[in-house]
PDB file of C-alpha atoms in Angstrom:
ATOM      1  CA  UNK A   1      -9.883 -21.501  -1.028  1.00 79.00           C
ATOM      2  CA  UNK A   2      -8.748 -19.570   2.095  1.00 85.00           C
ATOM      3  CA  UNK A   3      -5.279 -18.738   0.549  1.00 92.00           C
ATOM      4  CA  UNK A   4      -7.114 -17.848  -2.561  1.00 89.00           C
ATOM      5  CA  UNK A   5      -9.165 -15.037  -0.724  1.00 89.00           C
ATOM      6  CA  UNK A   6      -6.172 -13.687   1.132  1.00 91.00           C
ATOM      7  CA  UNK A   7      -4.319 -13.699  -1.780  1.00 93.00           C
ATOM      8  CA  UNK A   8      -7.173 -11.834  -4.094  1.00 93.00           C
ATOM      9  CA  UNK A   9      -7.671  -9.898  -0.783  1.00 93.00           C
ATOM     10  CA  UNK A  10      -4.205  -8.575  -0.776  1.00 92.00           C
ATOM     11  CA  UNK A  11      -4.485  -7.829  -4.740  1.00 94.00           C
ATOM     12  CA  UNK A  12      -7.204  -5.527  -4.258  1.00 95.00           C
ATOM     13  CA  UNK A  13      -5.831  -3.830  -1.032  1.00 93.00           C
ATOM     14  CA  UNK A  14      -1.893  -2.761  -3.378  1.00 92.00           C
ATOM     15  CA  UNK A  15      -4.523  -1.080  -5.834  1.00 93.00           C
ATOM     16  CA  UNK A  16      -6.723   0.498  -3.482  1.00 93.00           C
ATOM     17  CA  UNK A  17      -3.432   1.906  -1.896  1.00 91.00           C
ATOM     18  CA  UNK A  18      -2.620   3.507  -5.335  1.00 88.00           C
ATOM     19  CA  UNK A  19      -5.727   5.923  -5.195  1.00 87.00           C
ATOM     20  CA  UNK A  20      -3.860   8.875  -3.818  1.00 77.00           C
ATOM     21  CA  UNK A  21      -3.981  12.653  -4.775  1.00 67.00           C
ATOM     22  CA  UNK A  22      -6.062  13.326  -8.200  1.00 69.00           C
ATOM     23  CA  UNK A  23      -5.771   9.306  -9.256  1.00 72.00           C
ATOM     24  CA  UNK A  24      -9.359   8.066  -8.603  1.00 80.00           C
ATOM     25  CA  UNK A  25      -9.115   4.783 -10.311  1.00 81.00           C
ATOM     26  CA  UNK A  26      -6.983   2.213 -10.361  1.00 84.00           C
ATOM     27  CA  UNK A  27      -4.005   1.060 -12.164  1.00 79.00           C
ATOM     28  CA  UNK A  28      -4.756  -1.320 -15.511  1.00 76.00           C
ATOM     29  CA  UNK A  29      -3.420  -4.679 -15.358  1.00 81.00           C
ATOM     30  CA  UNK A  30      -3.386  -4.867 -11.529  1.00 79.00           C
ATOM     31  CA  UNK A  31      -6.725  -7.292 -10.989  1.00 93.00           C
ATOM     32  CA  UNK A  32      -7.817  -9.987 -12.282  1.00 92.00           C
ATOM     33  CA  UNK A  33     -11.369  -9.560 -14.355  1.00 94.00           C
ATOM     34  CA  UNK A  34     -13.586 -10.672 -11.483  1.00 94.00           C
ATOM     35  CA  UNK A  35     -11.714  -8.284  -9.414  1.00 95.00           C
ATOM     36  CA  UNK A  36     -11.062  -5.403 -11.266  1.00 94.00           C
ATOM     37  CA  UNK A  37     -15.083  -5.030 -11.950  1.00 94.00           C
ATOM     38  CA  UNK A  38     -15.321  -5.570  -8.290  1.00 95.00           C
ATOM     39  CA  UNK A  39     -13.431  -2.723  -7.379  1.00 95.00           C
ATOM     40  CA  UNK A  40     -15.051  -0.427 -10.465  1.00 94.00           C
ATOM     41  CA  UNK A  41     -18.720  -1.095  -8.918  1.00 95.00           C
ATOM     42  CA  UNK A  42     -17.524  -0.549  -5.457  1.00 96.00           C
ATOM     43  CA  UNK A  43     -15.522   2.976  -6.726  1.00 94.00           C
ATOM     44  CA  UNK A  44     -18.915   3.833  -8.051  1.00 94.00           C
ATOM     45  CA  UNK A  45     -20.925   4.138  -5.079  1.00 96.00           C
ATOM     46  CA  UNK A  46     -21.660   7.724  -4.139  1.00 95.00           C
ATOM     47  CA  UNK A  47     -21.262   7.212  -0.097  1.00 96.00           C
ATOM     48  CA  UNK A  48     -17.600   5.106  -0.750  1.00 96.00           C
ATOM     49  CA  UNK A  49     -16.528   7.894  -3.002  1.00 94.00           C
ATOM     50  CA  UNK A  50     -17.781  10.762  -0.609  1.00 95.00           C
ATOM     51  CA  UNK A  51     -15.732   9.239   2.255  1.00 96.00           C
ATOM     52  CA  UNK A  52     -12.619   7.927   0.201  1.00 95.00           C
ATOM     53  CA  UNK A  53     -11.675  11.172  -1.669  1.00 94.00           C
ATOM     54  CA  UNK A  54     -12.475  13.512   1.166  1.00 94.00           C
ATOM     55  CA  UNK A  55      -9.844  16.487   0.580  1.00 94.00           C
ATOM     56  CA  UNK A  56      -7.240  16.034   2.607  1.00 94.00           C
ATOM     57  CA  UNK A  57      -3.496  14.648   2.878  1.00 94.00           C
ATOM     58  CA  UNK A  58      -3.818  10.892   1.900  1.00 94.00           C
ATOM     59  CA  UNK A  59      -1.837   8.026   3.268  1.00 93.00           C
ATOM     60  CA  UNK A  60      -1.607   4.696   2.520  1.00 93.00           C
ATOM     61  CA  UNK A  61      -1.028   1.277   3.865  1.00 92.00           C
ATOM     62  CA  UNK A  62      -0.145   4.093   6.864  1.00 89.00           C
ATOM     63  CA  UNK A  63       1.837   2.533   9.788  1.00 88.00           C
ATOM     64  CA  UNK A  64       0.650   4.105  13.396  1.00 86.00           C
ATOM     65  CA  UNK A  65       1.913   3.388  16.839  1.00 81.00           C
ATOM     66  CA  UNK A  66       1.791   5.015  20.186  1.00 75.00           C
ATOM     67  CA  UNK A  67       3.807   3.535  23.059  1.00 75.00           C
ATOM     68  CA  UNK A  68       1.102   1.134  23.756  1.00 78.00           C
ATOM     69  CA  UNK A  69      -0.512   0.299  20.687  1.00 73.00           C
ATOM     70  CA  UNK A  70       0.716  -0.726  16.988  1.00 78.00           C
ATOM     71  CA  UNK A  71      -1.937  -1.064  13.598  1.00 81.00           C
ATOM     72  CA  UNK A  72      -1.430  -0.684   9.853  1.00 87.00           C
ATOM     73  CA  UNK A  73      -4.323   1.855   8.448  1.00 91.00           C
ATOM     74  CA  UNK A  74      -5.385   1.287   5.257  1.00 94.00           C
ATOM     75  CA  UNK A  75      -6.191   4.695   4.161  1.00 95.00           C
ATOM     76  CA  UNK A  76      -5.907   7.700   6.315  1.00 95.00           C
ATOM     77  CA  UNK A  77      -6.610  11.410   4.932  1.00 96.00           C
ATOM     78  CA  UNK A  78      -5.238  13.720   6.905  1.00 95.00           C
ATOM     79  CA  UNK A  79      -7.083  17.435   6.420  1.00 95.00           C
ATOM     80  CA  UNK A  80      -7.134  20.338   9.061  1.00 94.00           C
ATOM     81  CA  UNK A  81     -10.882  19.966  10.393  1.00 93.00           C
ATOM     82  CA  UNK A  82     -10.756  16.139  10.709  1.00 95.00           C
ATOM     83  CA  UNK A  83      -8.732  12.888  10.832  1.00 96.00           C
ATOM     84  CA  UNK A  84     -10.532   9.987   8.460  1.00 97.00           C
ATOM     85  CA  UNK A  85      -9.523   6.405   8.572  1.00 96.00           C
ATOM     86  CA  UNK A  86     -10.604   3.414   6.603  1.00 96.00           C
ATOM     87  CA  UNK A  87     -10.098  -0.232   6.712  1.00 94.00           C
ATOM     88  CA  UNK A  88     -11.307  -2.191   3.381  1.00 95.00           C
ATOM     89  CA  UNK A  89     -12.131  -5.385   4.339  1.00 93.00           C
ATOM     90  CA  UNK A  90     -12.689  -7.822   1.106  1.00 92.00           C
ATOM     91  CA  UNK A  91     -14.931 -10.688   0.557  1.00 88.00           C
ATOM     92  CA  UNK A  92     -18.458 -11.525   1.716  1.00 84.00           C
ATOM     93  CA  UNK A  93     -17.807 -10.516   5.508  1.00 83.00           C
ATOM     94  CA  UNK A  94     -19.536  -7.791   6.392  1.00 74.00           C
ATOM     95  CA  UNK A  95     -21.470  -9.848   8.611  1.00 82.00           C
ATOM     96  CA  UNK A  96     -18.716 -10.112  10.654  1.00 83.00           C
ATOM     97  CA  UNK A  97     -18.165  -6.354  10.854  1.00 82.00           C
ATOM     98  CA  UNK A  98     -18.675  -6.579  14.988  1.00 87.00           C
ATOM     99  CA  UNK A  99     -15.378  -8.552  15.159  1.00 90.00           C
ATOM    100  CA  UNK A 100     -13.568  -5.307  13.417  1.00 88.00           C
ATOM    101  CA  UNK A 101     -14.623  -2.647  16.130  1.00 90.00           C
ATOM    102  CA  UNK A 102     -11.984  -3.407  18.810  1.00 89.00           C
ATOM    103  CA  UNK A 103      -9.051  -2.985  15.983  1.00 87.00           C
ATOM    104  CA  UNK A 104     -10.751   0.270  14.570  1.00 90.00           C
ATOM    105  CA  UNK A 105     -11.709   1.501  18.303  1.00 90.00           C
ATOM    106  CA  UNK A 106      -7.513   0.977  18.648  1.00 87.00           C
ATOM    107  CA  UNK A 107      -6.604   2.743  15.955  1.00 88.00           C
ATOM    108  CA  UNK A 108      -8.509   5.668  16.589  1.00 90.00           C
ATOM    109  CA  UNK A 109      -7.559   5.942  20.073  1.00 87.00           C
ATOM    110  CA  UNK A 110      -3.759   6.381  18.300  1.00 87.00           C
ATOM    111  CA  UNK A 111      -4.719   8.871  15.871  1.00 89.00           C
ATOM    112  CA  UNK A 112      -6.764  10.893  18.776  1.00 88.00           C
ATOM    113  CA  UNK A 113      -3.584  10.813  20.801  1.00 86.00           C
ATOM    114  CA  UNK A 114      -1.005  11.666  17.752  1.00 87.00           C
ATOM    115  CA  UNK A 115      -3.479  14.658  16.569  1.00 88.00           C
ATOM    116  CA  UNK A 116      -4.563  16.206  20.025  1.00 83.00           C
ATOM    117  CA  UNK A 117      -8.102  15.217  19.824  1.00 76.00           C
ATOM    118  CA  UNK A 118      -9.038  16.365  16.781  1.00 87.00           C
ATOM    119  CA  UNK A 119     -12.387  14.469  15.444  1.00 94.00           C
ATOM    120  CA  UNK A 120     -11.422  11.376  13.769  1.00 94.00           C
ATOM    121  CA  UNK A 121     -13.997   9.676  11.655  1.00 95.00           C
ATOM    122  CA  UNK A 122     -13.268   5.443  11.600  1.00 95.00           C
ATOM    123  CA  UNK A 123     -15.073   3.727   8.225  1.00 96.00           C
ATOM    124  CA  UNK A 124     -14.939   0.302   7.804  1.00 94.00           C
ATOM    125  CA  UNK A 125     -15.619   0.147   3.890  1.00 96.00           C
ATOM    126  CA  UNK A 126     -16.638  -3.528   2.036  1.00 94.00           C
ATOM    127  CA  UNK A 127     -15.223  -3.605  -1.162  1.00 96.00           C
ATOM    128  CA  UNK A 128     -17.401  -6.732  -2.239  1.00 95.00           C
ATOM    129  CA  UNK A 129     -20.100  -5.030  -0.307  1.00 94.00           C
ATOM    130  CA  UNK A 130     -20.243  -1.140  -1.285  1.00 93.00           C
ATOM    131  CA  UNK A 131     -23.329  -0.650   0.376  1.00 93.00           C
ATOM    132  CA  UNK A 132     -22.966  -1.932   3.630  1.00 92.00           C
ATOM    133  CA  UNK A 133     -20.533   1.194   5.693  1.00 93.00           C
ATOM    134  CA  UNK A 134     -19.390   0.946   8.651  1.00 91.00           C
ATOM    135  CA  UNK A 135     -18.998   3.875  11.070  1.00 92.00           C
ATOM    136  CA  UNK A 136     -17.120   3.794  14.496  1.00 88.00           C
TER     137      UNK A 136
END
């Protein structure tokens, strides 16, 4: 069961990585059913979609280092007033959102240094769980 979540997990994260520029859904024939209409409800959600297709450059699956500190961003949209990054974290675990804070409190302490302190905005967004948001 545990390699079946990662493995679903890691389905869903390649086609949320494929919503870039004006593509706001994703790719047919890259879910299964039960995941694909996963995905669809949580694309529907009026706060997700407000954060996720803020204007802005967007980046994917975006490596980031500083000479301290290494993470993989999910999605990162680069526009000239603000930095925003978001981690999708899949599955029922948004009760363990706490345990995500020190890896999104790291990352943003990398984009603040690579982009001189301009306001970054950390989401942690659950796709099984569209409602619950997390903001750090």
């Amino acid at each position: 069961a545990i390699e079946a979540g990662i493995e679903r997990g890691l389905r869903i994260h390649a086609a949320m990585a494929g919503l870039t520029g004006d593509r706001q859904t994703i790719a047919p024939g890259t879910l299964a059913e039960e995941e694909r209409a996963v995905v669809e409800r949580f694309l529907r959600d009026q706060k997700v979609r407000e954060i996720l297709f803020r204007p802005g450059n967007v980046l994917t699956e975006q490596h980031l280092s500083d000479t301290r500190l290494f993470g993989i961003v999910d999605r990162l949209i680069i526009a000239p007033d603000r930095i925003t990054l978001i981690d999708f974290k899949t599955g029922r675990v948004g009760h363990l959102a706490d345990k995500y804070r020190p890896q999104m409190i790291r990352y943003r302490t990398i984009l603040q240094g690579l982009f001189g302190g301009r306001p970054t905005e950390c989401y942690l967004l659950f796709v099984d769980e569209p409602q619950r948001i997390l903001t750090i």
